Amino acid sequence: MNIVVIGLGSMGKRRIRLIREMYPDYSVIGVDAREDRRTEATEKLDIDTFALIEEIDRKIDCAFICTSPLSHAPIIKDCLERKWHVFTELNLMDAGYSENIQTAKDNGCVLFLSATFFYREEIKYIRSKITGDKKWNYIYHIGQYLPDWHPWENYKDFFIGDKRTNGCREIMAIELPWLIAAFGSVIKSNVISDKMTGLNIGFDDNYMIQLTHENGNKGTLIIDVVSPVAVRNLEVYAEGCYISWNGTPESICEFDSISKKLIPVTLTEQTEHIEGYSSFVVENAYKNEIKEFFDVVLTGKIPLYGFEQDRKILDLIDILGA
């Protein structure tokens, strides 16, 4: 199978590295308008690179779109019209959704949207514990100071510094899909937000959100790009039940009703980390969703998450004001 990765920034390089590790028989090339990124990819990943899609000189089966979110819609359209199956990173805007969904259907192409947290073992475990016979509450804080997201570049040059695709909006787009899958559709929300930092940004940098789910579950979600310490702290509880998670596979614990203590949960998957990234960034989930994409392409498997669901999430994020 011949794969093109469009966008050779940090995520594009990650996708190339993982595809080649998992599928060594697949051929991978890269596309990026920036010469420095093409040069780096050629030297470090040993792949052929091109400045434009139009320059590609070979047959392509699948495209991974790893450019900044605001550029996704036209690139997705171009790839689908070429009858390439498409894997895209988070879009954060629903521009072109209807047209691209239809184009994918018309051309018999897979249109696959990244939803990395669905593929994390900790999230799978937490979701398995949220039963319908109880009412559940959760308290969840996710935050990290915006300039620390990509310390090797200025936050103003990264899409998280743009009001339309800002860091708080991205956190919501990552977390809300699995939270809603676990706790149910949101029927009511309350939001407090403002700007706490001196960062040169045109959006609120912290949100305190109360969510009421249709089945009676409730949650408090705190999201910010302020915290100088990268934080992901979750507490989930119901009568007789309590789960805590601090963002890493080793940190998930569950209340044991016999010993009356918190007991570490042992997950079956061996955790993989890459130096230079937060301990919260687990390579396994990225590998799992790449496998899911190729399973969808090759076997017709129904993906866990898609564009129709994402449109509803983006509508909710708009309501929350991010």
GROMACS .gro file of N, CA, C and O in nm, residues 27 42 61 162 191 241:
model
   24
   27SER      N    1   0.472   0.163   0.156
   27SER     CA    2   0.557   0.271   0.108
   27SER      C    3   0.501   0.404   0.157
   27SER      O    4   0.380   0.430   0.143
   42THR      N    5   1.346   1.390   0.500
   42THR     CA    6   1.431   1.308   0.412
   42THR      C    7   1.552   1.255   0.488
   42THR      O    8   1.588   1.138   0.476
   61ASP      N    9  -0.264   0.527  -0.231
   61ASP     CA   10  -0.385   0.461  -0.181
   61ASP      C   11  -0.449   0.538  -0.066
   61ASP      O   12  -0.572   0.546  -0.057
  162ASP      N   13  -0.417   3.054   1.752
  162ASP     CA   14  -0.519   3.118   1.669
  162ASP      C   15  -0.654   3.106   1.739
  162ASP      O   16  -0.691   2.999   1.788
  191VAL      N   17  -2.090   2.776   3.208
  191VAL     CA   18  -1.950   2.806   3.179
  191VAL      C   19  -1.907   2.936   3.245
  191VAL      O   20  -1.978   3.037   3.239
  241CYS      N   21  -1.827   0.342   4.433
  241CYS     CA   22  -1.728   0.336   4.324
  241CYS      C   23  -1.646   0.465   4.320
  241CYS      O   24  -1.699   0.574   4.340
   0.00000   0.00000   0.00000
